[in-house]
Short mmCIF file of C-alpha atoms and ligand atoms in Angstrom, two decimals:
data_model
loop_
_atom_site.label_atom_id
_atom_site.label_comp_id
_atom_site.label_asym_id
_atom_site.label_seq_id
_atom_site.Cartn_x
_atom_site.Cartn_y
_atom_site.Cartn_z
CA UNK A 87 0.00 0.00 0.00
CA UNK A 88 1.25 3.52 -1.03
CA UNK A 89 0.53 6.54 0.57
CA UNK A 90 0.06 9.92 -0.36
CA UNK A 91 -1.50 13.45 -0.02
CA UNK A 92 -3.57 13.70 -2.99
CA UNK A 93 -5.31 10.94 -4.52
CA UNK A 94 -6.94 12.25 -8.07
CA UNK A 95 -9.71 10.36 -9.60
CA UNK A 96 -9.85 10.52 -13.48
CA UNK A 97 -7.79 12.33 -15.53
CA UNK A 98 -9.44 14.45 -17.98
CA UNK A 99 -9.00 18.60 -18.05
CA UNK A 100 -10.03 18.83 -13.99
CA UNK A 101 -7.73 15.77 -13.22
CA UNK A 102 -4.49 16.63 -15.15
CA UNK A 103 -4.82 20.15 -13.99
CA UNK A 104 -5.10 20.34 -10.40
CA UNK A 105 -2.26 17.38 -10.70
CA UNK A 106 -0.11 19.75 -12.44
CA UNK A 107 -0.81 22.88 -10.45
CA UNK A 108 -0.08 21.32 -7.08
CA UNK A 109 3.14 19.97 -8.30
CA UNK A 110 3.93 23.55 -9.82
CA UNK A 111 3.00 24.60 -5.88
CA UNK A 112 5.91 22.94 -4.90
CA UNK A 113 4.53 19.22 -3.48
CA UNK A 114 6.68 16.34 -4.74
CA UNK A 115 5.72 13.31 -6.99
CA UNK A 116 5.87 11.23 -4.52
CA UNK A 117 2.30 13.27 -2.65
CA UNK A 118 0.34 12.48 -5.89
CA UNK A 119 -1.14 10.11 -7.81
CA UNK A 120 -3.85 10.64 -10.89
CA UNK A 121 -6.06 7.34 -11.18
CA UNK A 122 -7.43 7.28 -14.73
CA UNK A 123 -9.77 4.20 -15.92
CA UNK A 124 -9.25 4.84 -20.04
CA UNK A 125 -5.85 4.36 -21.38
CA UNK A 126 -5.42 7.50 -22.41
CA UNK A 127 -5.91 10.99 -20.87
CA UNK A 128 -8.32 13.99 -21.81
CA UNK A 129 -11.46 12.48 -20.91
CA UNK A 130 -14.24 14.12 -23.00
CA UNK A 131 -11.49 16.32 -24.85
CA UNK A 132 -10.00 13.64 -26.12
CA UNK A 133 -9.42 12.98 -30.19
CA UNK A 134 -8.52 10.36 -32.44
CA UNK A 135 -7.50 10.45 -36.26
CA UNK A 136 -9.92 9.44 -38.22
CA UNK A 137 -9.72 9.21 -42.49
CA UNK A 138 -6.44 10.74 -41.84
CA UNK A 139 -7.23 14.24 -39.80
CA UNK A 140 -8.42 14.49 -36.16
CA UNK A 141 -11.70 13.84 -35.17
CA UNK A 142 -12.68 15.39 -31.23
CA UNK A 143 -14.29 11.96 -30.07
CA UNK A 144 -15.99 13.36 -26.78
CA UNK A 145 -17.95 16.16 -29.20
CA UNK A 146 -16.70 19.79 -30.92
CA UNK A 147 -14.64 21.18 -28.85
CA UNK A 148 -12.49 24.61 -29.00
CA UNK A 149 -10.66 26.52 -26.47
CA UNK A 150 -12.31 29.72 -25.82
CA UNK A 151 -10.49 31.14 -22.32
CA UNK A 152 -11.76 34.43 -20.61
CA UNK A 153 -9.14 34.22 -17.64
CA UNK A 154 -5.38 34.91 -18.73
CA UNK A 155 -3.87 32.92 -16.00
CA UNK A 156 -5.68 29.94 -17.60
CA UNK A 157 -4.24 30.04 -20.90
CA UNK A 158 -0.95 30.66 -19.29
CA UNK A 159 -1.40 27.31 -17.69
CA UNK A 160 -2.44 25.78 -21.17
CA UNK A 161 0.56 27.37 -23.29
CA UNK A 162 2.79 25.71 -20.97
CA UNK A 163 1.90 22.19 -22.37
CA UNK A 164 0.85 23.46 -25.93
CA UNK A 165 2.91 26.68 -26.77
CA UNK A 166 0.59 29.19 -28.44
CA UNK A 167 2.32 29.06 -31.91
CA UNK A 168 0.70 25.77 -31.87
CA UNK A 169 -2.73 26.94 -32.26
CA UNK A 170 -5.33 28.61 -35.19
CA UNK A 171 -7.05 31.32 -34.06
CA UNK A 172 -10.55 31.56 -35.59
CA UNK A 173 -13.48 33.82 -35.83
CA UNK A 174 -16.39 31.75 -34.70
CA UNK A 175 -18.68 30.67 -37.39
CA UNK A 176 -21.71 28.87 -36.36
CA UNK A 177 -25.24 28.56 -38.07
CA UNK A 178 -28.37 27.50 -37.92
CA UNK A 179 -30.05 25.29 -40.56
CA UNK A 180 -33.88 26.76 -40.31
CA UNK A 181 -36.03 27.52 -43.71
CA UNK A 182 -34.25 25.72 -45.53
CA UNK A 183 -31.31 27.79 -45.04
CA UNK A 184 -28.61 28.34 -42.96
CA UNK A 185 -28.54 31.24 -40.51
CA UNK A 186 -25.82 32.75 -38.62
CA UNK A 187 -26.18 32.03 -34.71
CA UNK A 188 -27.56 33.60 -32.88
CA UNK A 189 -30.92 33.81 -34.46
CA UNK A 190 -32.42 36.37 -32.36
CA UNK A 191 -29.52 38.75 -33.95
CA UNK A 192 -29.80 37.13 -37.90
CA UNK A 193 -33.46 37.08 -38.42
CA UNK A 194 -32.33 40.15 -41.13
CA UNK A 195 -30.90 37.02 -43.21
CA UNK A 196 -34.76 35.09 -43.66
CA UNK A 197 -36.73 36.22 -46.44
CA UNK A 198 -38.47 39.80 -45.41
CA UNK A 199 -42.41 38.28 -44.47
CA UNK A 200 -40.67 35.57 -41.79
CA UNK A 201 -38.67 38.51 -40.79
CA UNK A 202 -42.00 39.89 -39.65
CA UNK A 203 -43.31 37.08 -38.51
CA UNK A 204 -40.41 36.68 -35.82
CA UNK A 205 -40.24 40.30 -34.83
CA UNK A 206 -44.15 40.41 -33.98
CA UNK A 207 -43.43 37.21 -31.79
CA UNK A 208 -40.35 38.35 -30.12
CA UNK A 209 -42.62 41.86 -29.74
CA UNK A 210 -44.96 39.83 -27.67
CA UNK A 211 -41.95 37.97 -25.73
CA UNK A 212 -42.37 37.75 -21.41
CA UNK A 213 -38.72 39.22 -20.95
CA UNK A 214 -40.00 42.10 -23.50
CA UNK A 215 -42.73 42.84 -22.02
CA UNK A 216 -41.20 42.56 -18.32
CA UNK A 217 -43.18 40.13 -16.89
CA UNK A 218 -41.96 37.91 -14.48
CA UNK A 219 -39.16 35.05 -15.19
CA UNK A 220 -40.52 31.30 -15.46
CA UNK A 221 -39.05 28.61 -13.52
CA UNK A 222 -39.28 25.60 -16.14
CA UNK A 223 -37.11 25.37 -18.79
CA UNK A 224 -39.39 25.23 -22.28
CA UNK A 225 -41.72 28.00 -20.66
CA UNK A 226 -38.19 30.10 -19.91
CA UNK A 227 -37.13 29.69 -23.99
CA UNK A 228 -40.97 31.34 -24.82
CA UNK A 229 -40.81 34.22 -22.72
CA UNK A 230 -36.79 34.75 -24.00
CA UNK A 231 -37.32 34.70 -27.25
CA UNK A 232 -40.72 34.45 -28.37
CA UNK A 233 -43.11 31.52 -29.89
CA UNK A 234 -41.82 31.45 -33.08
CA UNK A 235 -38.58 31.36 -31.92
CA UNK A 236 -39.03 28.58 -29.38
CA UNK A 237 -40.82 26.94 -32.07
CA UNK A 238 -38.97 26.55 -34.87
CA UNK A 239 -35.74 26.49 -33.31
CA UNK A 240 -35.20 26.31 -29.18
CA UNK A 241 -37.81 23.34 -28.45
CA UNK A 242 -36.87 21.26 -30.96
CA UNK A 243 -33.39 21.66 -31.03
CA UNK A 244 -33.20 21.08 -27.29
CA UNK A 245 -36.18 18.13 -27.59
CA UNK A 246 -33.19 16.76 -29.25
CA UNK A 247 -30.47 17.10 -27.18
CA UNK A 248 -31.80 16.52 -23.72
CA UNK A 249 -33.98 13.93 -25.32
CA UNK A 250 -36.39 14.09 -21.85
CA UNK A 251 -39.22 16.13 -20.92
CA UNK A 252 -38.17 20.10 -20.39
CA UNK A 253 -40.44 21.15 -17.84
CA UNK A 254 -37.96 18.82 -15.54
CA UNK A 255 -34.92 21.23 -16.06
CA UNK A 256 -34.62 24.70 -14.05
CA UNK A 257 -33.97 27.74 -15.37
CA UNK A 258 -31.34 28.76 -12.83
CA UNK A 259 -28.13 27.96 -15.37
CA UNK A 260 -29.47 30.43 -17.99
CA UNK A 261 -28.82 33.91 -16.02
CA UNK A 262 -25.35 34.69 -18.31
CA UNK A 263 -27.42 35.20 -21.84
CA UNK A 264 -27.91 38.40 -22.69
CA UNK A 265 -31.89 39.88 -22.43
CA UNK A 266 -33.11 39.67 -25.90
CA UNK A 267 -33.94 43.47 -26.78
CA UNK A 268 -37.03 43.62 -29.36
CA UNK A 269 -35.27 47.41 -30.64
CA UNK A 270 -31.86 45.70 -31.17
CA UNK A 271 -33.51 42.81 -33.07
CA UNK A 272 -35.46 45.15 -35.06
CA UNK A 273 -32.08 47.38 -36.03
CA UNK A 274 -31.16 44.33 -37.33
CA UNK A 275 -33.28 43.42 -39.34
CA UNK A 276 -33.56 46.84 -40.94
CA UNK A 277 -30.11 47.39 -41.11
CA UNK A 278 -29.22 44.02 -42.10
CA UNK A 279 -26.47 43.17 -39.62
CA UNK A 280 -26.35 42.55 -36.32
CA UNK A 281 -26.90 44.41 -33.59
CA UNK A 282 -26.12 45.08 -29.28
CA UNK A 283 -24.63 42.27 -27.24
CA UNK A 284 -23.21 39.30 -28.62
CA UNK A 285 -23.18 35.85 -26.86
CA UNK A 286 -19.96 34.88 -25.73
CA UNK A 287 -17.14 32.73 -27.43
CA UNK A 288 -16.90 34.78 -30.73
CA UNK A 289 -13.07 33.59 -31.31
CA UNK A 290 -11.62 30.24 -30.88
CA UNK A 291 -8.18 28.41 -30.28
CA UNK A 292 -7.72 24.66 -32.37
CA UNK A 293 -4.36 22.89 -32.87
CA UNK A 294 -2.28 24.22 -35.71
CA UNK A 295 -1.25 19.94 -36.41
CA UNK A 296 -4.16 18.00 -34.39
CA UNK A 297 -6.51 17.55 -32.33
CA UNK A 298 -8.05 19.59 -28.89
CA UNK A 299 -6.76 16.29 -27.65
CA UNK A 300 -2.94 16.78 -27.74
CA UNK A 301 -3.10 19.30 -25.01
CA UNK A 302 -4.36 16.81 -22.76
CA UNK A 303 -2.14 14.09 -24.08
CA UNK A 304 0.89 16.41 -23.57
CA UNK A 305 -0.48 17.36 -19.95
CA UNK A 306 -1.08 13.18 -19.31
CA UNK A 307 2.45 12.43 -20.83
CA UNK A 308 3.99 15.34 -18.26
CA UNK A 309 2.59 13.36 -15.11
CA UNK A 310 5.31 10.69 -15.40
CA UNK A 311 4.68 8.19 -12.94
CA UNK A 312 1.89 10.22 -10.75
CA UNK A 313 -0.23 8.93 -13.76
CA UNK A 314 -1.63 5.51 -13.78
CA UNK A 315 -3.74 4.72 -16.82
CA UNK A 316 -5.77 1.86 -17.91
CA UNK A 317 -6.97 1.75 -14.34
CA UNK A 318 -10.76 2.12 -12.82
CA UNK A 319 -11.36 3.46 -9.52
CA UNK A 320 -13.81 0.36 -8.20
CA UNK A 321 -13.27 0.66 -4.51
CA UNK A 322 -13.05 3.10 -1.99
CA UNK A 323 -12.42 2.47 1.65
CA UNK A 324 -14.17 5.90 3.78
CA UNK A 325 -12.70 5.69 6.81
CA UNK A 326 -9.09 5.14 5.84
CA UNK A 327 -9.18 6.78 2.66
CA UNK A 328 -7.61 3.83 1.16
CA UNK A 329 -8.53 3.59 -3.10
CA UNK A 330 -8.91 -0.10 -4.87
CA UNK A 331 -7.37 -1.59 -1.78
CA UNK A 332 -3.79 -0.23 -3.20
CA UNK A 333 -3.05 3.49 -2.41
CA UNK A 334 -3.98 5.49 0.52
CA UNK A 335 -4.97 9.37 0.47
CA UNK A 336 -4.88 12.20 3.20
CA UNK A 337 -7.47 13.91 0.55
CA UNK A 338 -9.51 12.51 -2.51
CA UNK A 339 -9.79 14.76 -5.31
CA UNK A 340 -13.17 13.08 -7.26
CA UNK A 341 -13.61 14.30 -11.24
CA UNK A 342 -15.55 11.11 -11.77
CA UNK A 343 -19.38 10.86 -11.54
CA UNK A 344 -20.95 10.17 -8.38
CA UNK A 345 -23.38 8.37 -9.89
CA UNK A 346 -20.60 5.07 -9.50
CA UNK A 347 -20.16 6.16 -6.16
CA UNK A 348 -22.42 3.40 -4.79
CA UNK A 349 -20.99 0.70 -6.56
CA UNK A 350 -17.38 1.75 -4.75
CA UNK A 351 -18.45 2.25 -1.04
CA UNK A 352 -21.19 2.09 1.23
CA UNK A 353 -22.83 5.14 1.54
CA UNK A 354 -24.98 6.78 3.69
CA UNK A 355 -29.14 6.67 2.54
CA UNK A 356 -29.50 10.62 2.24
CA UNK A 357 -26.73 10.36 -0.37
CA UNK A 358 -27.23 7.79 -2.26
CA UNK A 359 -30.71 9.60 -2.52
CA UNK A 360 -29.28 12.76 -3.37
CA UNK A 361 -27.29 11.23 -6.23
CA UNK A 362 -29.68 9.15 -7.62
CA UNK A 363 -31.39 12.60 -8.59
CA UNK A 364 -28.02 13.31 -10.29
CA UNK A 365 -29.04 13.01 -14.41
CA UNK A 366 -26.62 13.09 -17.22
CA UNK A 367 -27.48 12.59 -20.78
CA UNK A 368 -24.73 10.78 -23.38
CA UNK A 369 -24.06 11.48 -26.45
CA UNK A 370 -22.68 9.51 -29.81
CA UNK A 371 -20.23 11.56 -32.27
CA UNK A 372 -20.61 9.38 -35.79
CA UNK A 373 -17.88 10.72 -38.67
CA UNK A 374 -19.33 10.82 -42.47
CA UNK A 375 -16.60 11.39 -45.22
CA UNK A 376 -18.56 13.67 -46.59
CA UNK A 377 -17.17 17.60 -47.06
CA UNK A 378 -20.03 20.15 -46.77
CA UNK A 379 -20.65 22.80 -48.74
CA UNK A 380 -20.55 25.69 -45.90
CA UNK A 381 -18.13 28.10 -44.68
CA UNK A 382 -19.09 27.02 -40.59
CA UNK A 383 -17.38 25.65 -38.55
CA UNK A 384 -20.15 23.54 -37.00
CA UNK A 385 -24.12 23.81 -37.95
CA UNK A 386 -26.95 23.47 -35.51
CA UNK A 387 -30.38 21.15 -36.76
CA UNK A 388 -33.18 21.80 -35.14
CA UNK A 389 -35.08 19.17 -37.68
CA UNK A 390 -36.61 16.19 -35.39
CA UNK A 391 -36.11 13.70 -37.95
CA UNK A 392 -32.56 14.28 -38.16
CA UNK A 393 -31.08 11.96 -35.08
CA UNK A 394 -28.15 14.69 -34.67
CA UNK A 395 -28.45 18.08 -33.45
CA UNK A 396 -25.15 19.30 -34.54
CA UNK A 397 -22.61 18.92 -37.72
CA UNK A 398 -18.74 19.87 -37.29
CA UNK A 399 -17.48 20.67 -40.61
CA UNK A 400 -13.55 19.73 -39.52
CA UNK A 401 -12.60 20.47 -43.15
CA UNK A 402 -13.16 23.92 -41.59
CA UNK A 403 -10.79 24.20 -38.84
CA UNK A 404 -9.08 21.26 -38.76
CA UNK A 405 -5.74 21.30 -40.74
CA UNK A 406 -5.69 18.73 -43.64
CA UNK A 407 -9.30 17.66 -42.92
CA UNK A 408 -12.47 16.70 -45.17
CA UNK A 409 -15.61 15.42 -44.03
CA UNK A 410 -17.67 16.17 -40.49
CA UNK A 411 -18.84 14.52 -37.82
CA UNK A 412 -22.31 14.39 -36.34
CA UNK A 413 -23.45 14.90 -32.16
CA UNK A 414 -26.44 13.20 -31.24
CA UNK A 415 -27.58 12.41 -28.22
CA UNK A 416 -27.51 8.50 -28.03
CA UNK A 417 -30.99 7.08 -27.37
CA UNK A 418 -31.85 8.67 -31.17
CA UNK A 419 -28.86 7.08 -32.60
CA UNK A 420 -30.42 3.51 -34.21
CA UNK A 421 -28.72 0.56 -33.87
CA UNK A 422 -25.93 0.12 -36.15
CA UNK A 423 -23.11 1.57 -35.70
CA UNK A 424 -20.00 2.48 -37.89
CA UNK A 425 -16.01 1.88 -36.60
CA UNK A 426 -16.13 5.76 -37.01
CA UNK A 427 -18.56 5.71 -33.75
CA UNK A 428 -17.70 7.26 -30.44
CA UNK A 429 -19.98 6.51 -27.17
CA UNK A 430 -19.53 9.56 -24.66
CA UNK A 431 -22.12 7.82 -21.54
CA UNK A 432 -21.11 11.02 -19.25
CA UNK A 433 -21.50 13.85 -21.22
CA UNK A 434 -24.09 16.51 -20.37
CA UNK A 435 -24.94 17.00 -16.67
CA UNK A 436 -28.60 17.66 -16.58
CA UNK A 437 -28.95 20.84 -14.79
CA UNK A 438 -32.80 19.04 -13.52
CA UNK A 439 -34.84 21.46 -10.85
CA UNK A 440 -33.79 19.56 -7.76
CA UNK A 441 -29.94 19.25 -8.91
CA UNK A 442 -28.60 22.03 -6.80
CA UNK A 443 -30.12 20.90 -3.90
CA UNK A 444 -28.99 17.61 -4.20
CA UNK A 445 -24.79 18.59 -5.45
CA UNK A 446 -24.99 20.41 -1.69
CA UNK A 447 -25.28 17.57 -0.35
CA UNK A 448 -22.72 15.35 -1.74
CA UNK A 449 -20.50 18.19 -1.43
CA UNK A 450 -21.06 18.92 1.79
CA UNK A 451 -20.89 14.98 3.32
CA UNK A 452 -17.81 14.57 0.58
CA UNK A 453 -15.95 17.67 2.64
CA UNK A 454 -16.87 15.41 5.88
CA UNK A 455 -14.83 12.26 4.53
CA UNK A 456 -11.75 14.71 3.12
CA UNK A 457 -13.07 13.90 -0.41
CA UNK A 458 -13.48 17.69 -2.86
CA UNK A 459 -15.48 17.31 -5.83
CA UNK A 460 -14.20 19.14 -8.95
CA UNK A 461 -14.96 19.42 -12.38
CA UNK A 462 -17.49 18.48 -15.02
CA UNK A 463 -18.79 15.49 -12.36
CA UNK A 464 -17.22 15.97 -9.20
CA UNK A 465 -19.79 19.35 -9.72
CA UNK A 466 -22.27 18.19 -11.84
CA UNK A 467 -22.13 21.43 -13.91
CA UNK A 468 -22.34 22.09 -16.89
CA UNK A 469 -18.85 23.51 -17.62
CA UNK A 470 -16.09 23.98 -20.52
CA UNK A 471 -12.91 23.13 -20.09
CA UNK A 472 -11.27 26.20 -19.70
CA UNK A 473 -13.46 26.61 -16.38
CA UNK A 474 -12.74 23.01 -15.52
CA UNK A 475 -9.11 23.96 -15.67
CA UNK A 476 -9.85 27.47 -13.79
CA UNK A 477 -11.73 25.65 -10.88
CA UNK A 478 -8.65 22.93 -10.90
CA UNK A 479 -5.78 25.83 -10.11
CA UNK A 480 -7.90 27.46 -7.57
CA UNK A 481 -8.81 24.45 -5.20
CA UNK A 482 -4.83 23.42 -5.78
CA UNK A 483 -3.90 27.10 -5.01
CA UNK A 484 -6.25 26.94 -1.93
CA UNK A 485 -4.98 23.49 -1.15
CA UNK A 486 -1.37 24.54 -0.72
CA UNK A 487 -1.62 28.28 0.56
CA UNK A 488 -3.65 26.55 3.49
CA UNK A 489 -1.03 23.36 3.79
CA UNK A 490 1.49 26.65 3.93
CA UNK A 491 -0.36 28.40 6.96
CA UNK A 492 -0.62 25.16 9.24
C1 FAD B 663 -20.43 17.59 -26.89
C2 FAD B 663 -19.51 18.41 -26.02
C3 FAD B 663 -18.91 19.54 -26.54
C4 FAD B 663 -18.06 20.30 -25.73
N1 FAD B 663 -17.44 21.38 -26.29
C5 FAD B 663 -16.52 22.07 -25.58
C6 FAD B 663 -15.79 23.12 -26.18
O1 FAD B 663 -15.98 23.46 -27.36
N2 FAD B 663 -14.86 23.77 -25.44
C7 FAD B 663 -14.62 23.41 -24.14
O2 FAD B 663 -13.72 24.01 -23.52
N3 FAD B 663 -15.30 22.43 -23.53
C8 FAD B 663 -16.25 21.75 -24.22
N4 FAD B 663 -16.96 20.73 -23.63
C9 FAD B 663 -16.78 20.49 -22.17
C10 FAD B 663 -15.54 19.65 -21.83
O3 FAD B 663 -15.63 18.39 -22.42
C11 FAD B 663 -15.47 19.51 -20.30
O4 FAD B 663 -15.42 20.78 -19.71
C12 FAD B 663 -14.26 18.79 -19.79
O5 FAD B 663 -14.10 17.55 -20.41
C13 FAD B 663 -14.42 18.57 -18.27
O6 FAD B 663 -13.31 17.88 -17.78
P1 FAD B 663 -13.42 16.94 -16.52
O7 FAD B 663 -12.05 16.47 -16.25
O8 FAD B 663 -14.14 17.64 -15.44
O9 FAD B 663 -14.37 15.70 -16.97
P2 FAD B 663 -14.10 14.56 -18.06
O10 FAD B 663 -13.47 15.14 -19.27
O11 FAD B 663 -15.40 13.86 -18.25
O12 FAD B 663 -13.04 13.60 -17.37
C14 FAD B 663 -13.40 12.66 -16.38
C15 FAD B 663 -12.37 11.53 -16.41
O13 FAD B 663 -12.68 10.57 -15.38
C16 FAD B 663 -12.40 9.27 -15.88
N5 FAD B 663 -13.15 8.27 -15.10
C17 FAD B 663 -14.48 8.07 -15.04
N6 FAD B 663 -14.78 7.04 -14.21
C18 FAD B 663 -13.60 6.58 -13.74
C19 FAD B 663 -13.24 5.55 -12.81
N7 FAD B 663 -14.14 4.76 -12.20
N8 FAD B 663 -11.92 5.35 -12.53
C20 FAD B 663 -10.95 6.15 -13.09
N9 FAD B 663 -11.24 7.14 -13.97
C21 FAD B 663 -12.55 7.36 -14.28
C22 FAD B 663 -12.87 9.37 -17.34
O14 FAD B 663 -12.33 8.30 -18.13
C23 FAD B 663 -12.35 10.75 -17.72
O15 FAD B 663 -11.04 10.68 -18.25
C24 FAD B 663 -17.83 19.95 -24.38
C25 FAD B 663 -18.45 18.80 -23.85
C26 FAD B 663 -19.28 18.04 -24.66
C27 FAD B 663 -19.94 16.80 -24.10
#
């Protein structure tokens, strides 16, 4: 049995980064050890090459990062020269086009009579008209943005991705986009561009040579032996903090869904409760050969009898590349199945009504048994992984600057 002061569970983003920044902090090898169950690292961020280009097999993924320190952190493993910067294209196939996203800000691209038709709808929107903010999900996207909106576009699209009934998801995740404003949709629209505030992520980093997996293959590689791959977490001792019967830790550090939890130790009835109303959805990224016609670099399809929900045109930002690949989520994927086929079971936290309640408390009891949740699933949020790795170097910074003060 080995000992040591951190034990990490799972080694994607939240795993190889708190790893990294608490040996930057000054702890030794020798204090940590990163417990990964795939044999390779990056988790959801990880990519593969596929018809000779990389494919992102967890889903599209591109680094936007708001917090400077963060990319630091990144650039260390993957120097920026390494990386295309891109303007963000993204559209929406609706009318038989394809819009630019957001929709709310390209209605001036429709035809001029369903330009009408969307302003008099957004006219008549809740949040335009001040009334008062609803507290289930498909009634939130109406009052945002309108029927025809939430018709054509929000409820189906999202019908597709969370593939479960809306009215079950809060509305408490949706505070950071921006109020739709019925006189900057209408500028638009007359003077055909668009107009006011912008969602976020309107540039984008991807590897110059492959794909958004490297980074986390270069931060895996850089572990040396506090990385041990190819190996599942399948039992954890409480009291003595002791991990598949092997290593021992002062502290676990969990990025690895609760949801296991129960099959690893016995745990207490309130939280096995509490994470049973933990909900995730998965979701199946198939590759077709085929290059589209489009200048995006990935396409959103609201259209219910198309399984996916989103298209990445690779040819269009990855170096090299033809062809795209399709997200769905995986109960509308039929049965057969290409080689070109990646499975992601964890890959959307559902952010359900009762979820925050229920995180508290497995964060809480978690604290109680020197166990910290981080990341995607030690949180259950729904967060990139530029956040994932922001959340990782403050809980190691915390971590040592209190170890410092003892
Ligand atoms: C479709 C999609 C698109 C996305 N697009 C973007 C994007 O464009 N930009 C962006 O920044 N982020 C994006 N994200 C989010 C990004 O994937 C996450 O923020 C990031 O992966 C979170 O990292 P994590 O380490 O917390 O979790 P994960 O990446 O899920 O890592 C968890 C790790 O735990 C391991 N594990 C699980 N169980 C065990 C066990 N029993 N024993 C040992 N190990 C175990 C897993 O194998 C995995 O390696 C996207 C996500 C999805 C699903």
């Amino acid at each position: 049995m080995k000992k040591y002061k951190y034990l990490i569970l799972g080694a994607g983003p939240s795993g190889l980064a708190v790893a990294h920044r608490l040996l930057q902090s000054g702890l030794s090898t020798s204090d940590i050890l990163v417990i990964e169950k795939n044999a390779e690292t990056g988790g959801l961020c990880k990519s593969q090459i596929v018809d000779g280009a990389p494919l992102d097999t967890g889903g599209g993924h591109f680094l936007d990062v708001k917090y400077e320190r963060v990319l630091e952190f990144l650039f260390r493993f993957m120097p920026k020269e390494e990386w295309n910067k891109f303007d963000r294209i993204s559209k929406i196939r609706i009318h038989g086009q394809e819009i630019d996203h957001p929709l709310e800000a390209n209605l001036w691209q429709l035809p001029k009579d369903t330009q009408v038709e969307y302003l008099e709808s957004i006219a008549k929107a809740g949040c335009v008209s001040d009334e008062p903010i609803p507290d289930s999900f498909s009634d939130w996207i109406v009052w945002k943005l309108g029927n025809k909106i939430a018709a054509e576009y929000m409820l189906p699209y999202n019908k597709k991705i969370w593939s479960m009934d809306l009215d079950k998801l809060g509305v408490y995740w949706l505070h950071k986009l921006p109020n739709v404003s019925f006189r900057e949709v209408l500028e638009s629209c007359l003077y055909g561009k668009p107009q006011g505030q912008l969602p976020a992520h309107g540039t984008f980093l991807y590897p110059k040579n492959h794909g958004y997996g490297e980074l986390w293959r270069l931060m895996g590689s850089a572990l040396g032996d506090s990385l041990l791959l190819s190996t599942e977490v399948i039992n954890i001792d409480l009291s003595t903090g002791l991990v598949n019967g092997q290593w021992q830790a002062e502290t676990i550090i969990n990025t690895i869904p609760w949801a296991h939890w129960e099959n690893y130790c016995s745990l207490p009835e309130n939280i096995t409760t509490a994470i049973s109303k933990l909900k995730n959805i998965s979701i199946d990224v198939e590759y077709n050969s085929n290059t589209l016609t489009s200048d995006a670099h990935w396409i959103y399809e609201p259209d219910e009898n198309k399984s996916y929900h989103r298209q990445l045109l690779r040819s269009n930002f990855a170096t090299g590349a033809r062809g795209h690949w399709t997200e769905s989520n995986s109960s509308r994927t039929s049965g057969s199945k290409s080689e070109t086929h990646f499975h992601n079971e964890y890959a959307y936290p559902v952010n359900t009504k009762d979820k925050p309640e229920a995180v508290a408390v497995i964060l809480e009891w978690a604290l109680e048994n020197r166990i910290i949740g981080l990341g995607r699933w030690g949180k259950w949020e729904h967060m990139n992984s530029d956040i994932a790795v922001l959340e990782a170097l403050q809980l190691a910074d915390s971590l040592t600057s209190s170890e410092a003060s003892i």
